[in-house]
N, CA, C and O atoms as a CHARMM CRD file, in Angstrom:
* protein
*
  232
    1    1 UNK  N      5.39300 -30.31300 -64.60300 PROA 1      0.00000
    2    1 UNK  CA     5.18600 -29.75400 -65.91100 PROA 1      0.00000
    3    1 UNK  C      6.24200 -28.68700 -66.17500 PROA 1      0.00000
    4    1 UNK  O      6.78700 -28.00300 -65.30800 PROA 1      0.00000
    5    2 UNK  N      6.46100 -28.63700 -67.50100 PROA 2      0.00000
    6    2 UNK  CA     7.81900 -27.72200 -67.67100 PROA 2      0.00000
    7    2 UNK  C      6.95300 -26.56700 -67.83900 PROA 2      0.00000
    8    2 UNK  O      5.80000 -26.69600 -67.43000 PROA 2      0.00000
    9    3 UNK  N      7.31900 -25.38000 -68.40500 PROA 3      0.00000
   10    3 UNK  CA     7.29200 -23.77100 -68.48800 PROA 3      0.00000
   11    3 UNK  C      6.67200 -23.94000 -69.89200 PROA 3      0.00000
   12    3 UNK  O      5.73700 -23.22000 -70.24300 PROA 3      0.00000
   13    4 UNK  N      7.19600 -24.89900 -70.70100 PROA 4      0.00000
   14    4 UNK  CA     6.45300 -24.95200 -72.29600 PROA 4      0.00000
   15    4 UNK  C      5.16900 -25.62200 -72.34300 PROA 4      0.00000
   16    4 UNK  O      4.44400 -25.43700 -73.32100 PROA 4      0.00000
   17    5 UNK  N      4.76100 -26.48100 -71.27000 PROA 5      0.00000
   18    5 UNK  CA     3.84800 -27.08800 -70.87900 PROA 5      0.00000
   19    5 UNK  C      2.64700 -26.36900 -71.74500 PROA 5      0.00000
   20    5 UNK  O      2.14400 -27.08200 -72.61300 PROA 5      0.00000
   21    6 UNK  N      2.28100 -25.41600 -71.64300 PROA 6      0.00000
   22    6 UNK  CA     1.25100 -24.19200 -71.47100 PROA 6      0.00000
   23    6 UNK  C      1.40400 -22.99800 -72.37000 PROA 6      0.00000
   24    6 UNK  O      1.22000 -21.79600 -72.17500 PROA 6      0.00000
   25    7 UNK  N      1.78400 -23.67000 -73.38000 PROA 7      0.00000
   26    7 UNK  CA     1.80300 -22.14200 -74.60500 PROA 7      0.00000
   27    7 UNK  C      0.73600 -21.46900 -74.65100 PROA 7      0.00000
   28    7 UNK  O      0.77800 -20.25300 -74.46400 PROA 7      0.00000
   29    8 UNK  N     -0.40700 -22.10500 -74.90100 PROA 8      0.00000
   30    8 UNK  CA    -1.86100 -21.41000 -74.91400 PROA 8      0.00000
   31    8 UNK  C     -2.09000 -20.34800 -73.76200 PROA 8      0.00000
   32    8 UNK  O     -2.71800 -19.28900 -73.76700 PROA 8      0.00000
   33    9 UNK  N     -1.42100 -20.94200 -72.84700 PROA 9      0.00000
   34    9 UNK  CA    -2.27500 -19.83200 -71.49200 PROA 9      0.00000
   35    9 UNK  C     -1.12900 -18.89600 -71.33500 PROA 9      0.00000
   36    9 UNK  O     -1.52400 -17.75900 -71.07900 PROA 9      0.00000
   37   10 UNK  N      0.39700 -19.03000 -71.41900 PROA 10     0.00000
   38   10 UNK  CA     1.39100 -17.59700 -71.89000 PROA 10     0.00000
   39   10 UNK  C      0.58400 -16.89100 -72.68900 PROA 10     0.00000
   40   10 UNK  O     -0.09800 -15.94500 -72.29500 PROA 10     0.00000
   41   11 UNK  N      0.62800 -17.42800 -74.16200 PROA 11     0.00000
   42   11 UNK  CA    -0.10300 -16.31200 -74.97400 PROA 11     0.00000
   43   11 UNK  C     -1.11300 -15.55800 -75.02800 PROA 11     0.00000
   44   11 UNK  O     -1.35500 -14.52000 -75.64400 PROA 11     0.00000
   45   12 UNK  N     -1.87200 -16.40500 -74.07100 PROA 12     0.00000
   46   12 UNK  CA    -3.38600 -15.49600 -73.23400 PROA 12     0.00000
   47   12 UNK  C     -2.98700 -14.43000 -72.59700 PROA 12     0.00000
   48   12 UNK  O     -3.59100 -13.37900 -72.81000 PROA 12     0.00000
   49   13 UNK  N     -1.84100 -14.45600 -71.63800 PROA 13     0.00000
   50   13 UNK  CA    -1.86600 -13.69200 -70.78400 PROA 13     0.00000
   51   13 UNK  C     -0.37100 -12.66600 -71.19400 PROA 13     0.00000
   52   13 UNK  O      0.12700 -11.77900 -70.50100 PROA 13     0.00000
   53   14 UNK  N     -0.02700 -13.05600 -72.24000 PROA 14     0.00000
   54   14 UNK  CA     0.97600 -11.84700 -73.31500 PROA 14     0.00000
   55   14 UNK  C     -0.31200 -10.94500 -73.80100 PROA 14     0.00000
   56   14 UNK  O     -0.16800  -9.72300 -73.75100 PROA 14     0.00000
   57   15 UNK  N     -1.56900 -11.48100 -74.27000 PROA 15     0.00000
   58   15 UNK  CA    -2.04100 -10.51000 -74.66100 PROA 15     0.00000
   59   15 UNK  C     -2.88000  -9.81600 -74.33300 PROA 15     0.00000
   60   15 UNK  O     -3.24700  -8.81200 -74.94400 PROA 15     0.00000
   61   16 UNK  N     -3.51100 -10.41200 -72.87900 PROA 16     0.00000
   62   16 UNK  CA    -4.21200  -9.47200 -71.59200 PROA 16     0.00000
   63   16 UNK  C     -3.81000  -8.37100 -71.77100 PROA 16     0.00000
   64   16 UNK  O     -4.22100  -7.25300 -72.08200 PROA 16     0.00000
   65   17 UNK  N     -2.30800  -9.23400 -71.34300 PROA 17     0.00000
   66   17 UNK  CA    -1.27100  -7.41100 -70.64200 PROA 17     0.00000
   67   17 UNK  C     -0.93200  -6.65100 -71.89600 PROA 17     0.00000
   68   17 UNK  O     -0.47300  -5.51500 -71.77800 PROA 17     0.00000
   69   18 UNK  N     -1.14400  -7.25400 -73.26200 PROA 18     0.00000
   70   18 UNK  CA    -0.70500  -6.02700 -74.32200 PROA 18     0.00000
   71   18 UNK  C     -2.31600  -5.34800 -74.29800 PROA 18     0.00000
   72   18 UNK  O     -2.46600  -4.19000 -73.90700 PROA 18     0.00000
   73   19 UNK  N     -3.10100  -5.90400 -74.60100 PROA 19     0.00000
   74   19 UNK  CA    -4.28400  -5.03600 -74.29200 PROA 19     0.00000
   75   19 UNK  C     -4.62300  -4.10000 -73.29900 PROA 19     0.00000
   76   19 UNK  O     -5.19400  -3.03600 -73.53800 PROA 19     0.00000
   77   20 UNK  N     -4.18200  -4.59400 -71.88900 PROA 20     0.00000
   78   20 UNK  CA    -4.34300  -3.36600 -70.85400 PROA 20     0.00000
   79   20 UNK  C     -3.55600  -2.38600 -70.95300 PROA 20     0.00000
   80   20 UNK  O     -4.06400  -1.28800 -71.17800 PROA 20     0.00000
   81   21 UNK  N     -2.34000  -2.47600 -70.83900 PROA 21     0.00000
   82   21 UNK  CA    -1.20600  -1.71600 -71.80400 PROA 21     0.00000
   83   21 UNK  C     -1.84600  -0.54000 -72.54900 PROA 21     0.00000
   84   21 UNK  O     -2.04000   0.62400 -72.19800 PROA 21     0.00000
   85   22 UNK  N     -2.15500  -1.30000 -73.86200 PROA 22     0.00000
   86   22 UNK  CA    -2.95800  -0.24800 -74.93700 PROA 22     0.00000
   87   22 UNK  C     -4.24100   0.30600 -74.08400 PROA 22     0.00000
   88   22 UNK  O     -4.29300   1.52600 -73.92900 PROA 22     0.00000
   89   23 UNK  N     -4.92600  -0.22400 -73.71300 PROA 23     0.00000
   90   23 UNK  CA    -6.17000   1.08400 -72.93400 PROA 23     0.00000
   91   23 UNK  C     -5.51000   1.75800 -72.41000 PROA 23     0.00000
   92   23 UNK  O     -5.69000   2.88800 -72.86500 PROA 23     0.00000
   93   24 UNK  N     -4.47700   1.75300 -71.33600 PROA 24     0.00000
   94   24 UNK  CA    -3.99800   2.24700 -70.46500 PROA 24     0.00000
   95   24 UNK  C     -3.72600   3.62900 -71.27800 PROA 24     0.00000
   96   24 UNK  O     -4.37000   4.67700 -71.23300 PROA 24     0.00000
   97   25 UNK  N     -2.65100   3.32400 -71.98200 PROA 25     0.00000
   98   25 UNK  CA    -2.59100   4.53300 -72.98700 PROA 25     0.00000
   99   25 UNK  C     -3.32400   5.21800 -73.57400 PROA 25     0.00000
  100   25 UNK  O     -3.06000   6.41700 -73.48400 PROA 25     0.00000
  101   26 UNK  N     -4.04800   4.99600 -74.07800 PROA 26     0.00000
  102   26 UNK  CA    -5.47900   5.46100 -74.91000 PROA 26     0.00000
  103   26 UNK  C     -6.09800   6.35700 -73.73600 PROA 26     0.00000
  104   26 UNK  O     -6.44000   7.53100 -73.87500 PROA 26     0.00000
  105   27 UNK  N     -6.17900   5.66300 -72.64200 PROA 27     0.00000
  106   27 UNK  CA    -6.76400   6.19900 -71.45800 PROA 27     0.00000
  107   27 UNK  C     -5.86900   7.58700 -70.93800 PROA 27     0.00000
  108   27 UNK  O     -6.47100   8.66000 -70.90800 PROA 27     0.00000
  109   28 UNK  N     -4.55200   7.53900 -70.56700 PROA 28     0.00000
  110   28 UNK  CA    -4.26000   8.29800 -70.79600 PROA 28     0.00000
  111   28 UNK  C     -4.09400   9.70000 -71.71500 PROA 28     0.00000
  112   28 UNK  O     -4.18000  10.88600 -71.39700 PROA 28     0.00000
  113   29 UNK  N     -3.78900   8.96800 -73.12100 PROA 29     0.00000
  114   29 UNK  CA    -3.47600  10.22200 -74.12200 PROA 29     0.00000
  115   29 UNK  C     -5.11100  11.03000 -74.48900 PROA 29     0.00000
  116   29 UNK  O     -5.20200  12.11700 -75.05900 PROA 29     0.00000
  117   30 UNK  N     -6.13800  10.30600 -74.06900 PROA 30     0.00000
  118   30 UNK  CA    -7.39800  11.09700 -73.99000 PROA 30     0.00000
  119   30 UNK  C     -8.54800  11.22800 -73.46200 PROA 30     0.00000
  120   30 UNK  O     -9.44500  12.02300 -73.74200 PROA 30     0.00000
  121   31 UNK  N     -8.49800  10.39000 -72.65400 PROA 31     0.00000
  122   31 UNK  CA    -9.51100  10.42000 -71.19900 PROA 31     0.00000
  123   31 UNK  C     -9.01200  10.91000 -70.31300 PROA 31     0.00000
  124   31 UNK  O     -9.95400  11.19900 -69.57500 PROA 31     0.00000
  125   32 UNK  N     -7.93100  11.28700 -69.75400 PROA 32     0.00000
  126   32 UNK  CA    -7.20600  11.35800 -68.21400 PROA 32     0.00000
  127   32 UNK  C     -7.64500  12.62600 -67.88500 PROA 32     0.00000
  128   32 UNK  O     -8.23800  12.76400 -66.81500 PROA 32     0.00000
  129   33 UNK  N     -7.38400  13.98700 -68.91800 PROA 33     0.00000
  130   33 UNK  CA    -8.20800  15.53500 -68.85100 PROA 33     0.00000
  131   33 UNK  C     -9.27500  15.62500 -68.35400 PROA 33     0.00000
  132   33 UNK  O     -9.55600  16.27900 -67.35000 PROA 33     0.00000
  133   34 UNK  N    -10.59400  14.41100 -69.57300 PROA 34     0.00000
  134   34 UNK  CA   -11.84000  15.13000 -69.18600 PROA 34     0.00000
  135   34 UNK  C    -11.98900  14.98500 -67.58800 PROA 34     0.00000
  136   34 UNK  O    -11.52300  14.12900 -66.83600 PROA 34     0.00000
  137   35 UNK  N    -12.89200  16.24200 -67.29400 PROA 35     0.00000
  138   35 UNK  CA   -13.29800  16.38700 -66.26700 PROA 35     0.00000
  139   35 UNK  C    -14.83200  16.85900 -66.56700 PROA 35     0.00000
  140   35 UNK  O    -15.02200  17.38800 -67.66200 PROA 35     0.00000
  141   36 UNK  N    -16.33200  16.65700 -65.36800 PROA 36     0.00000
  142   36 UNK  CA   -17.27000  17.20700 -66.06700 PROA 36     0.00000
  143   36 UNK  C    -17.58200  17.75100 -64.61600 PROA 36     0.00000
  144   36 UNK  O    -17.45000  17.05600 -63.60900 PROA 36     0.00000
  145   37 UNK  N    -18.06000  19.22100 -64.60900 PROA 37     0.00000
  146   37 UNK  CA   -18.18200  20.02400 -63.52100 PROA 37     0.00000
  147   37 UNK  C    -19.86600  19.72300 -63.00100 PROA 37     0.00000
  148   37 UNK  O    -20.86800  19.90100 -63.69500 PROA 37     0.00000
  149   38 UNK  N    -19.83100  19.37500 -62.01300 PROA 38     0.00000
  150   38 UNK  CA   -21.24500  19.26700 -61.19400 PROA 38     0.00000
  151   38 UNK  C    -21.58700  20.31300 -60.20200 PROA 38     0.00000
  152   38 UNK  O    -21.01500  20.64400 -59.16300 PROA 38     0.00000
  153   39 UNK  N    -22.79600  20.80900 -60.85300 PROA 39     0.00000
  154   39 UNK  CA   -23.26300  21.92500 -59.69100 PROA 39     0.00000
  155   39 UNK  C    -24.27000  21.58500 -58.86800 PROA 39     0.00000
  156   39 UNK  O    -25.37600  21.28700 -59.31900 PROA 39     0.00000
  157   40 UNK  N    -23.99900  21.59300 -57.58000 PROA 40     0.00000
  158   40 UNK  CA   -24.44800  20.67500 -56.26500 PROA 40     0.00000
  159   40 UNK  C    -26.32100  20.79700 -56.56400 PROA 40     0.00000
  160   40 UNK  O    -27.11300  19.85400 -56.56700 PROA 40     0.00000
  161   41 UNK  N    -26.60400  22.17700 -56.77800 PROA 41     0.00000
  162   41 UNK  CA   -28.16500  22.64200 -57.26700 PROA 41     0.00000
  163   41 UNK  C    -28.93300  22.27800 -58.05500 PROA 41     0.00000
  164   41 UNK  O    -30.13700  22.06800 -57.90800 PROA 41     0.00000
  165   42 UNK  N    -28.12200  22.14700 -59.19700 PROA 42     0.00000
  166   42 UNK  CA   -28.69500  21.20500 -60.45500 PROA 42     0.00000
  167   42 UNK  C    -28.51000  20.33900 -60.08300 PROA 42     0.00000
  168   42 UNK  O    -29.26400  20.53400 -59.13000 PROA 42     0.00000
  169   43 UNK  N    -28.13400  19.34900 -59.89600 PROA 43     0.00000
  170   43 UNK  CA   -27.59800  17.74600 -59.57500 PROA 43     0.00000
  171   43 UNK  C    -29.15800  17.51000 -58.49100 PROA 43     0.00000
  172   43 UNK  O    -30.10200  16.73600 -58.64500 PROA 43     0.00000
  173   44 UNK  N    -28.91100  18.43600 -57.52200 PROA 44     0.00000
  174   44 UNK  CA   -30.38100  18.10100 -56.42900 PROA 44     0.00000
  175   44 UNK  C    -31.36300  18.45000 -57.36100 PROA 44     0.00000
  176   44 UNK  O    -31.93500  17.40800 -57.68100 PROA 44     0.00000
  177   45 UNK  N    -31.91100  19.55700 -58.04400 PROA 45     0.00000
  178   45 UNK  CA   -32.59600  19.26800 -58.81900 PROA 45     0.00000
  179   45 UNK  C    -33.44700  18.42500 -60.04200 PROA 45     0.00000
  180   45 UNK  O    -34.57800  18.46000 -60.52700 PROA 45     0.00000
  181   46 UNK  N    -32.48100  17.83000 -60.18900 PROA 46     0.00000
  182   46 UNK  CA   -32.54800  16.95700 -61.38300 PROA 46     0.00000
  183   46 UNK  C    -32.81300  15.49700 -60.69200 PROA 46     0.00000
  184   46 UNK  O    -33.44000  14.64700 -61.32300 PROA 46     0.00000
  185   47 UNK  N    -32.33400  15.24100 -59.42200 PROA 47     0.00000
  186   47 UNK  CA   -32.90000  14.05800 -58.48400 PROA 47     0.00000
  187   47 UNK  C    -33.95600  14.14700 -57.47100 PROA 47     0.00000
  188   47 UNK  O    -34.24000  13.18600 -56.75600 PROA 47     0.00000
  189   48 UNK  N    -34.79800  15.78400 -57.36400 PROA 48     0.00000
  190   48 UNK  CA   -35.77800  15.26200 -57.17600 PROA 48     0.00000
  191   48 UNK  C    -36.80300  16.39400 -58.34400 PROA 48     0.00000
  192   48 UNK  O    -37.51300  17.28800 -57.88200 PROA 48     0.00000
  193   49 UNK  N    -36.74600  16.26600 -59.05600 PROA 49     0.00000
  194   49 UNK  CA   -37.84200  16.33700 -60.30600 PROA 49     0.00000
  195   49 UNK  C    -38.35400  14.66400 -60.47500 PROA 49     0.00000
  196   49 UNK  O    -37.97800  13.49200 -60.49100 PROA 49     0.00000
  197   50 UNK  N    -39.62800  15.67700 -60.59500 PROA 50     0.00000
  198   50 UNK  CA   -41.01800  14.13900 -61.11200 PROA 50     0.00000
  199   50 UNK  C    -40.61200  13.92100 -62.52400 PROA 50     0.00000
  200   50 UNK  O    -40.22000  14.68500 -63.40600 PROA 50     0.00000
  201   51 UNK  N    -40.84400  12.53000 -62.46200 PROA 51     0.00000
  202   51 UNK  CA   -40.66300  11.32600 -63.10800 PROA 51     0.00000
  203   51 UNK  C    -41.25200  11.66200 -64.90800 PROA 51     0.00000
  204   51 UNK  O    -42.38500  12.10600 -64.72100 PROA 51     0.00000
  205   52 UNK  N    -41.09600  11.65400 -65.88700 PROA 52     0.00000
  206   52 UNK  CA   -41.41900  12.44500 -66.91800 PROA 52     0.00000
  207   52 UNK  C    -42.61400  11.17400 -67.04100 PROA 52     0.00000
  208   52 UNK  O    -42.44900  10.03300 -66.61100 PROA 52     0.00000
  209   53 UNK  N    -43.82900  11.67800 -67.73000 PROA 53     0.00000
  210   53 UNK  CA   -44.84000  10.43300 -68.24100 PROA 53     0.00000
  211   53 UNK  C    -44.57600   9.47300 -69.05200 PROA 53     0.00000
  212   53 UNK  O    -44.13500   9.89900 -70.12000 PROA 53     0.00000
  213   54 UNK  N    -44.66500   8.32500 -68.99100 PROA 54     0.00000
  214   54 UNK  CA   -43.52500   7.36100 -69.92000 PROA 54     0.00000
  215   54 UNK  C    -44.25800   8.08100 -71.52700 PROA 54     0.00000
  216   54 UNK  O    -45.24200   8.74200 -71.86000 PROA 54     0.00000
  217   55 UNK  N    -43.34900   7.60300 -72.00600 PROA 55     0.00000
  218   55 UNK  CA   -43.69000   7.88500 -74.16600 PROA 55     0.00000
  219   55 UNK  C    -43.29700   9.31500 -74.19000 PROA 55     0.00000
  220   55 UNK  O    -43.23000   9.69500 -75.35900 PROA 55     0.00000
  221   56 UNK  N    -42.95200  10.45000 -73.15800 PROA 56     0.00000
  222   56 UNK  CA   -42.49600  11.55500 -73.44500 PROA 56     0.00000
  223   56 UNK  C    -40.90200  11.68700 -73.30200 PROA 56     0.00000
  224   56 UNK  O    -40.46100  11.24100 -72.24300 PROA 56     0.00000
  225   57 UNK  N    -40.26300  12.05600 -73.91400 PROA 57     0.00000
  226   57 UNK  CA   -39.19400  12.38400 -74.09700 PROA 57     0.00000
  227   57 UNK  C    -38.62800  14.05400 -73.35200 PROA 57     0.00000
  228   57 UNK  O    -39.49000  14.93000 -73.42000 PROA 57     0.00000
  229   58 UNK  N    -37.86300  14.28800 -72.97700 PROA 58     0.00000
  230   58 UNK  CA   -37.55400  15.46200 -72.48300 PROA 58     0.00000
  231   58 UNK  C    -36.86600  16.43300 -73.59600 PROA 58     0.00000
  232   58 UNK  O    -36.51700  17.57300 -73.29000 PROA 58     0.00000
């Protein structure tokens, strides 16, 4: 099979990689910063607190 064989599945995979590409960036220019600070106390706290009664909301 030649290289033209398969236009459909090039163009699939031209636009995988333009899509990962674009997250990538996106990911960068505004996800890469956040950071969210965990305090070891709260965190244990909050995993072992009882179970709220279902239908209540916190």
């Amino acid at each position: 099979m030649t290289r033209s064989a398969h236009p459909l599945a090039r163009h699939l995979v031209l636009i995988v990689t333009l899509k990962l590409a674009l997250l990538t960036a996106l990911w960068l220019a505004f996800f890469r910063a956040a950071r969210v600070e965990v305090d070891a106390e709260i965190a244990a706290a909050h995993l072992v607190a009882p179970a709220a009664a279902p239908g209540v909301r916190p």
